[in-house]
PDB file of C-alpha atoms in Angstrom:
ATOM      1  CA  UNK A   1      40.822 -87.756 -28.880  1.00 93.00           C
ATOM      2  CA  UNK A   2      37.255 -88.900 -28.220  1.00 96.00           C
ATOM      3  CA  UNK A   3      37.084 -90.287 -24.696  1.00 94.00           C
ATOM      4  CA  UNK A   4      34.693 -92.691 -23.000  1.00 87.00           C
ATOM      5  CA  UNK A   5      32.572 -89.786 -21.763  1.00 89.00           C
ATOM      6  CA  UNK A   6      31.989 -88.681 -25.394  1.00 93.00           C
ATOM      7  CA  UNK A   7      34.192 -85.611 -25.061  1.00 96.00           C
ATOM      8  CA  UNK A   8      36.352 -84.652 -28.019  1.00 98.00           C
ATOM      9  CA  UNK A   9      39.612 -83.019 -26.960  1.00 96.00           C
ATOM     10  CA  UNK A  10      41.475 -80.989 -29.576  1.00 95.00           C
ATOM     11  CA  UNK A  11      44.798 -79.218 -29.666  1.00 92.00           C
ATOM     12  CA  UNK A  12      45.093 -75.910 -31.459  1.00 90.00           C
ATOM     13  CA  UNK A  13      48.688 -76.092 -32.708  1.00 91.00           C
ATOM     14  CA  UNK A  14      48.898 -72.345 -33.399  1.00 92.00           C
ATOM     15  CA  UNK A  15      47.799 -71.462 -29.864  1.00 90.00           C
ATOM     16  CA  UNK A  16      50.057 -74.124 -28.329  1.00 91.00           C
ATOM     17  CA  UNK A  17      53.080 -72.758 -30.240  1.00 94.00           C
ATOM     18  CA  UNK A  18      52.290 -69.198 -29.173  1.00 92.00           C
ATOM     19  CA  UNK A  19      51.932 -67.923 -32.753  1.00 92.00           C
ATOM     20  CA  UNK A  20      48.212 -67.162 -32.418  1.00 90.00           C
ATOM     21  CA  UNK A  21      45.989 -65.965 -29.617  1.00 86.00           C
ATOM     22  CA  UNK A  22      42.561 -64.586 -28.977  1.00 83.00           C
ATOM     23  CA  UNK A  23      39.131 -66.047 -28.453  1.00 87.00           C
ATOM     24  CA  UNK A  24      38.035 -68.981 -30.565  1.00 93.00           C
ATOM     25  CA  UNK A  25      34.873 -71.035 -30.864  1.00 97.00           C
ATOM     26  CA  UNK A  26      35.212 -74.646 -31.949  1.00 97.00           C
ATOM     27  CA  UNK A  27      32.339 -76.116 -33.994  1.00 98.00           C
ATOM     28  CA  UNK A  28      31.642 -79.823 -34.573  1.00 98.00           C
ATOM     29  CA  UNK A  29      28.945 -81.223 -36.873  1.00 98.00           C
ATOM     30  CA  UNK A  30      28.617 -84.909 -35.981  1.00 98.00           C
ATOM     31  CA  UNK A  31      27.594 -87.715 -38.327  1.00 97.00           C
ATOM     32  CA  UNK A  32      27.242 -91.457 -38.554  1.00 97.00           C
ATOM     33  CA  UNK A  33      29.492 -92.947 -41.217  1.00 96.00           C
ATOM     34  CA  UNK A  34      29.017 -96.177 -43.149  1.00 96.00           C
ATOM     35  CA  UNK A  35      32.546 -97.272 -44.012  1.00 92.00           C
ATOM     36  CA  UNK A  36      31.327 -99.776 -46.626  1.00 95.00           C
ATOM     37  CA  UNK A  37      29.263 -97.308 -48.679  1.00 96.00           C
ATOM     38  CA  UNK A  38      30.687 -93.931 -47.662  1.00 94.00           C
ATOM     39  CA  UNK A  39      27.201 -92.721 -46.769  1.00 97.00           C
ATOM     40  CA  UNK A  40      26.765 -90.294 -43.901  1.00 96.00           C
ATOM     41  CA  UNK A  41      23.824 -89.475 -41.657  1.00 96.00           C
ATOM     42  CA  UNK A  42      23.857 -86.170 -39.747  1.00 97.00           C
ATOM     43  CA  UNK A  43      23.506 -86.426 -35.961  1.00 96.00           C
ATOM     44  CA  UNK A  44      23.751 -82.923 -34.486  1.00 96.00           C
ATOM     45  CA  UNK A  45      26.097 -79.997 -33.984  1.00 97.00           C
ATOM     46  CA  UNK A  46      27.969 -78.961 -30.851  1.00 98.00           C
ATOM     47  CA  UNK A  47      30.348 -76.122 -30.061  1.00 97.00           C
ATOM     48  CA  UNK A  48      32.669 -74.925 -27.339  1.00 98.00           C
ATOM     49  CA  UNK A  49      34.888 -71.980 -26.464  1.00 96.00           C
ATOM     50  CA  UNK A  50      37.446 -74.454 -25.120  1.00 95.00           C
ATOM     51  CA  UNK A  51      39.297 -77.244 -26.907  1.00 94.00           C
ATOM     52  CA  UNK A  52      36.941 -79.820 -25.380  1.00 97.00           C
ATOM     53  CA  UNK A  53      33.678 -80.406 -27.263  1.00 97.00           C
ATOM     54  CA  UNK A  54      30.895 -82.699 -26.077  1.00 97.00           C
ATOM     55  CA  UNK A  55      29.717 -85.238 -28.643  1.00 96.00           C
ATOM     56  CA  UNK A  56      25.965 -85.665 -29.044  1.00 96.00           C
ATOM     57  CA  UNK A  57      24.072 -88.323 -27.117  1.00 92.00           C
ATOM     58  CA  UNK A  58      23.297 -91.581 -28.831  1.00 90.00           C
ATOM     59  CA  UNK A  59      26.607 -92.343 -30.504  1.00 94.00           C
ATOM     60  CA  UNK A  60      26.823 -95.941 -31.760  1.00 93.00           C
ATOM     61  CA  UNK A  61      28.076 -98.417 -29.174  1.00 92.00           C
ATOM     62  CA  UNK A  62      28.668-101.476 -31.376  1.00 95.00           C
ATOM     63  CA  UNK A  63      32.276-102.431 -32.009  1.00 96.00           C
ATOM     64  CA  UNK A  64      33.195-101.580 -35.602  1.00 97.00           C
ATOM     65  CA  UNK A  65      30.863 -98.561 -35.790  1.00 97.00           C
ATOM     66  CA  UNK A  66      32.143 -95.365 -37.383  1.00 98.00           C
ATOM     67  CA  UNK A  67      31.326 -91.728 -36.717  1.00 98.00           C
ATOM     68  CA  UNK A  68      32.684 -88.496 -38.085  1.00 98.00           C
ATOM     69  CA  UNK A  69      32.765 -84.845 -37.191  1.00 98.00           C
ATOM     70  CA  UNK A  70      33.282 -81.789 -39.358  1.00 97.00           C
ATOM     71  CA  UNK A  71      35.411 -79.411 -37.295  1.00 97.00           C
ATOM     72  CA  UNK A  72      35.968 -75.706 -37.813  1.00 96.00           C
ATOM     73  CA  UNK A  73      37.186 -72.804 -35.714  1.00 96.00           C
ATOM     74  CA  UNK A  74      35.675 -69.337 -35.528  1.00 96.00           C
ATOM     75  CA  UNK A  75      38.477 -66.868 -34.755  1.00 94.00           C
ATOM     76  CA  UNK A  76      38.406 -63.204 -35.817  1.00 91.00           C
ATOM     77  CA  UNK A  77      42.153 -63.128 -36.448  1.00 90.00           C
ATOM     78  CA  UNK A  78      42.202 -66.344 -38.495  1.00 93.00           C
ATOM     79  CA  UNK A  79      39.369 -66.529 -41.052  1.00 93.00           C
ATOM     80  CA  UNK A  80      40.987 -69.512 -42.838  1.00 93.00           C
ATOM     81  CA  UNK A  81      40.273 -71.637 -39.752  1.00 94.00           C
ATOM     82  CA  UNK A  82      36.583 -71.612 -40.704  1.00 94.00           C
ATOM     83  CA  UNK A  83      37.401 -74.118 -43.433  1.00 95.00           C
ATOM     84  CA  UNK A  84      36.390 -77.470 -41.946  1.00 96.00           C
ATOM     85  CA  UNK A  85      38.249 -80.703 -41.586  1.00 96.00           C
ATOM     86  CA  UNK A  86      36.497 -84.047 -41.169  1.00 97.00           C
ATOM     87  CA  UNK A  87      37.707 -86.569 -38.626  1.00 98.00           C
ATOM     88  CA  UNK A  88      36.618 -90.210 -38.430  1.00 98.00           C
ATOM     89  CA  UNK A  89      36.520 -92.499 -35.399  1.00 98.00           C
ATOM     90  CA  UNK A  90      36.037 -96.267 -35.203  1.00 98.00           C
ATOM     91  CA  UNK A  91      34.463 -97.880 -32.150  1.00 96.00           C
ATOM     92  CA  UNK A  92      36.235-100.844 -30.541  1.00 95.00           C
ATOM     93  CA  UNK A  93      36.049-102.592 -27.193  1.00 91.00           C
ATOM     94  CA  UNK A  94      38.490-100.021 -25.802  1.00 91.00           C
ATOM     95  CA  UNK A  95      36.517 -96.990 -27.022  1.00 94.00           C
ATOM     96  CA  UNK A  96      36.899 -94.643 -29.988  1.00 96.00           C
ATOM     97  CA  UNK A  97      40.040 -94.570 -32.154  1.00 97.00           C
ATOM     98  CA  UNK A  98      40.847 -91.778 -34.605  1.00 97.00           C
ATOM     99  CA  UNK A  99      41.138 -93.491 -38.002  1.00 97.00           C
ATOM    100  CA  UNK A 100      40.958 -90.671 -40.541  1.00 97.00           C
ATOM    101  CA  UNK A 101      41.254 -86.969 -41.202  1.00 96.00           C
ATOM    102  CA  UNK A 102      40.560 -85.035 -44.382  1.00 95.00           C
ATOM    103  CA  UNK A 103      40.344 -81.414 -45.414  1.00 92.00           C
ATOM    104  CA  UNK A 104      36.904 -80.518 -46.759  1.00 85.00           C
ATOM    105  CA  UNK A 105      36.008 -78.072 -49.525  1.00 83.00           C
ATOM    106  CA  UNK A 106      35.077 -74.573 -48.405  1.00 71.00           C
ATOM    107  CA  UNK A 107      31.419 -75.226 -49.223  1.00 65.00           C
ATOM    108  CA  UNK A 108      30.077 -78.500 -47.917  1.00 56.00           C
ATOM    109  CA  UNK A 109      27.626 -80.472 -49.994  1.00 54.00           C
ATOM    110  CA  UNK A 110      25.113 -83.024 -48.783  1.00 48.00           C
ATOM    111  CA  UNK A 111      26.310 -85.556 -51.384  1.00 48.00           C
ATOM    112  CA  UNK A 112      29.063 -87.648 -49.724  1.00 44.00           C
ATOM    113  CA  UNK A 113      30.503 -88.707 -53.101  1.00 47.00           C
ATOM    114  CA  UNK A 114      30.866 -85.089 -54.169  1.00 43.00           C
ATOM    115  CA  UNK A 115      32.427 -84.101 -50.845  1.00 41.00           C
ATOM    116  CA  UNK A 116      34.854 -86.991 -50.936  1.00 43.00           C
ATOM    117  CA  UNK A 117      35.996 -86.318 -54.501  1.00 38.00           C
ATOM    118  CA  UNK A 118      36.529 -82.608 -53.844  1.00 37.00           C
ATOM    119  CA  UNK A 119      38.281 -83.050 -50.499  1.00 40.00           C
ATOM    120  CA  UNK A 120      41.954 -82.239 -50.528  1.00 38.00           C
ATOM    121  CA  UNK A 121      44.555 -84.444 -48.925  1.00 39.00           C
ATOM    122  CA  UNK A 122      45.764 -81.755 -46.550  1.00 39.00           C
ATOM    123  CA  UNK A 123      49.362 -82.158 -47.729  1.00 36.00           C
ATOM    124  CA  UNK A 124      49.620 -78.606 -49.044  1.00 37.00           C
ATOM    125  CA  UNK A 125      51.233 -75.966 -46.842  1.00 34.00           C
ATOM    126  CA  UNK A 126      50.077 -72.497 -45.919  1.00 41.00           C
ATOM    127  CA  UNK A 127      47.360 -71.076 -43.692  1.00 45.00           C
ATOM    128  CA  UNK A 128      45.492 -74.185 -42.634  1.00 48.00           C
ATOM    129  CA  UNK A 129      43.151 -75.248 -39.919  1.00 51.00           C
ATOM    130  CA  UNK A 130      45.293 -75.790 -36.794  1.00 50.00           C
ATOM    131  CA  UNK A 131      43.260 -78.853 -35.880  1.00 54.00           C
ATOM    132  CA  UNK A 132      44.632 -80.610 -38.982  1.00 49.00           C
ATOM    133  CA  UNK A 133      48.017 -80.895 -37.273  1.00 45.00           C
ATOM    134  CA  UNK A 134      46.788 -83.590 -34.885  1.00 44.00           C
TER     135      UNK A 134
END
Protein backbone atom coordinates (compact mmCIF):
# COMPACT_ATOMS: atom_id res chain seq x y z
CA UNK A 1 0.00 0.00 0.00
CA UNK A 2 1.29 3.46 -0.93
CA UNK A 3 -0.39 5.99 1.34
CA UNK A 4 -1.01 9.72 1.00
CA UNK A 5 2.23 10.48 2.85
CA UNK A 6 4.20 8.57 0.16
CA UNK A 7 4.99 5.66 2.47
CA UNK A 8 4.96 2.17 1.01
CA UNK A 9 3.86 -0.44 3.53
CA UNK A 10 4.74 -4.06 2.78
CA UNK A 11 3.95 -7.36 4.42
CA UNK A 12 6.60 -10.05 4.54
CA UNK A 13 4.44 -13.19 4.36
CA UNK A 14 7.23 -15.48 5.60
CA UNK A 15 7.82 -13.35 8.70
CA UNK A 16 4.08 -12.95 9.33
CA UNK A 17 3.58 -16.74 9.17
CA UNK A 18 6.49 -17.35 11.53
CA UNK A 19 8.43 -19.47 9.03
CA UNK A 20 11.29 -16.98 8.69
CA UNK A 21 12.99 -14.56 11.02
CA UNK A 22 16.06 -12.42 11.30
CA UNK A 23 17.05 -8.98 10.15
CA UNK A 24 16.03 -7.82 6.70
CA UNK A 25 16.59 -4.70 4.64
CA UNK A 26 13.94 -3.75 2.12
CA UNK A 27 15.12 -1.98 -1.06
CA UNK A 28 12.94 0.02 -3.47
CA UNK A 29 14.12 1.50 -6.78
CA UNK A 30 11.41 3.95 -7.86
CA UNK A 31 10.49 4.87 -11.42
CA UNK A 32 7.99 6.80 -13.47
CA UNK A 33 6.03 4.57 -15.82
CA UNK A 34 4.35 5.50 -19.09
CA UNK A 35 1.48 3.05 -19.41
CA UNK A 36 0.96 3.83 -23.11
CA UNK A 37 4.55 3.13 -24.22
CA UNK A 38 5.92 0.98 -21.39
CA UNK A 39 8.85 3.37 -20.99
CA UNK A 40 10.30 3.94 -17.55
CA UNK A 41 12.30 6.79 -16.05
CA UNK A 42 14.32 6.13 -12.88
CA UNK A 43 13.54 8.38 -9.91
CA UNK A 44 15.66 7.26 -6.95
CA UNK A 45 16.22 4.40 -4.53
CA UNK A 46 15.12 4.11 -0.91
CA UNK A 47 15.54 1.42 1.72
CA UNK A 48 14.36 0.51 5.19
CA UNK A 49 14.94 -2.07 7.90
CA UNK A 50 11.19 -2.07 8.54
CA UNK A 51 8.33 -2.96 6.21
CA UNK A 52 7.60 0.74 5.66
CA UNK A 53 9.65 2.45 2.94
CA UNK A 54 9.47 6.15 2.12
CA UNK A 55 8.89 6.95 -1.55
CA UNK A 56 11.05 9.67 -3.08
CA UNK A 57 9.88 13.27 -3.21
CA UNK A 58 8.33 14.54 -6.39
CA UNK A 59 6.01 11.68 -7.29
CA UNK A 60 3.48 12.63 -9.98
CA UNK A 61 0.30 14.19 -8.64
CA UNK A 62 -1.87 14.14 -11.78
CA UNK A 63 -4.74 11.67 -11.81
CA UNK A 64 -3.93 8.81 -14.19
CA UNK A 65 -0.17 8.96 -13.54
CA UNK A 66 1.73 5.71 -13.04
CA UNK A 67 4.80 4.89 -10.98
CA UNK A 68 6.61 1.68 -10.24
CA UNK A 69 9.07 0.31 -7.75
CA UNK A 70 11.47 -2.60 -7.99
CA UNK A 71 11.43 -4.26 -4.57
CA UNK A 72 13.93 -6.70 -3.12
CA UNK A 73 14.85 -7.93 0.34
CA UNK A 74 18.34 -8.41 1.73
CA UNK A 75 18.21 -11.23 4.29
CA UNK A 76 21.20 -13.47 5.10
CA UNK A 77 19.00 -16.53 5.60
CA UNK A 78 17.03 -16.04 2.37
CA UNK A 79 19.25 -15.17 -0.62
CA UNK A 80 16.39 -15.79 -3.10
CA UNK A 81 14.61 -12.73 -1.69
CA UNK A 82 17.19 -10.54 -3.46
CA UNK A 83 15.40 -11.28 -6.72
CA UNK A 84 13.24 -8.21 -7.31
CA UNK A 85 9.59 -7.82 -8.04
CA UNK A 86 8.14 -4.74 -9.73
CA UNK A 87 4.96 -3.15 -8.46
CA UNK A 88 2.91 -0.52 -10.30
CA UNK A 89 0.63 2.15 -8.86
CA UNK A 90 -1.89 4.41 -10.60
CA UNK A 91 -2.74 7.84 -9.21
CA UNK A 92 -6.41 8.77 -8.78
CA UNK A 93 -8.30 11.41 -6.84
CA UNK A 94 -8.25 9.10 -3.81
CA UNK A 95 -4.49 8.47 -3.93
CA UNK A 96 -2.36 5.59 -5.22
CA UNK A 97 -3.84 2.21 -6.17
CA UNK A 98 -1.76 -0.93 -6.71
CA UNK A 99 -2.49 -2.00 -10.30
CA UNK A 100 0.26 -4.49 -11.15
CA UNK A 101 2.95 -6.80 -9.88
CA UNK A 102 5.51 -8.81 -11.83
CA UNK A 103 8.55 -10.90 -11.05
CA UNK A 104 11.69 -9.51 -12.66
CA UNK A 105 14.66 -11.40 -14.07
CA UNK A 106 17.61 -11.85 -11.73
CA UNK A 107 19.63 -9.30 -13.69
CA UNK A 108 17.78 -6.11 -14.49
CA UNK A 109 18.33 -4.42 -17.82
CA UNK A 110 17.79 -0.77 -18.66
CA UNK A 111 15.71 -1.72 -21.73
CA UNK A 112 12.05 -1.88 -20.59
CA UNK A 113 11.07 -4.09 -23.55
CA UNK A 114 13.75 -6.62 -22.65
CA UNK A 115 12.77 -6.57 -18.97
CA UNK A 116 9.10 -6.99 -19.77
CA UNK A 117 9.64 -9.91 -22.15
CA UNK A 118 11.90 -11.75 -19.71
CA UNK A 119 9.74 -11.14 -16.64
CA UNK A 120 8.01 -14.20 -15.31
CA UNK A 121 4.37 -14.23 -14.32
CA UNK A 122 5.08 -15.22 -10.73
CA UNK A 123 2.74 -18.22 -10.96
CA UNK A 124 5.49 -20.76 -10.33
CA UNK A 125 5.94 -22.10 -6.80
CA UNK A 126 9.05 -22.47 -4.70
CA UNK A 127 11.35 -20.08 -2.87
CA UNK A 128 10.02 -16.71 -3.94
CA UNK A 129 10.14 -13.16 -2.77
CA UNK A 130 7.70 -12.90 0.17
CA UNK A 131 6.54 -9.51 -1.05
CA UNK A 132 5.03 -11.20 -4.12
CA UNK A 133 2.29 -12.66 -1.93
CA UNK A 134 0.57 -9.29 -1.51
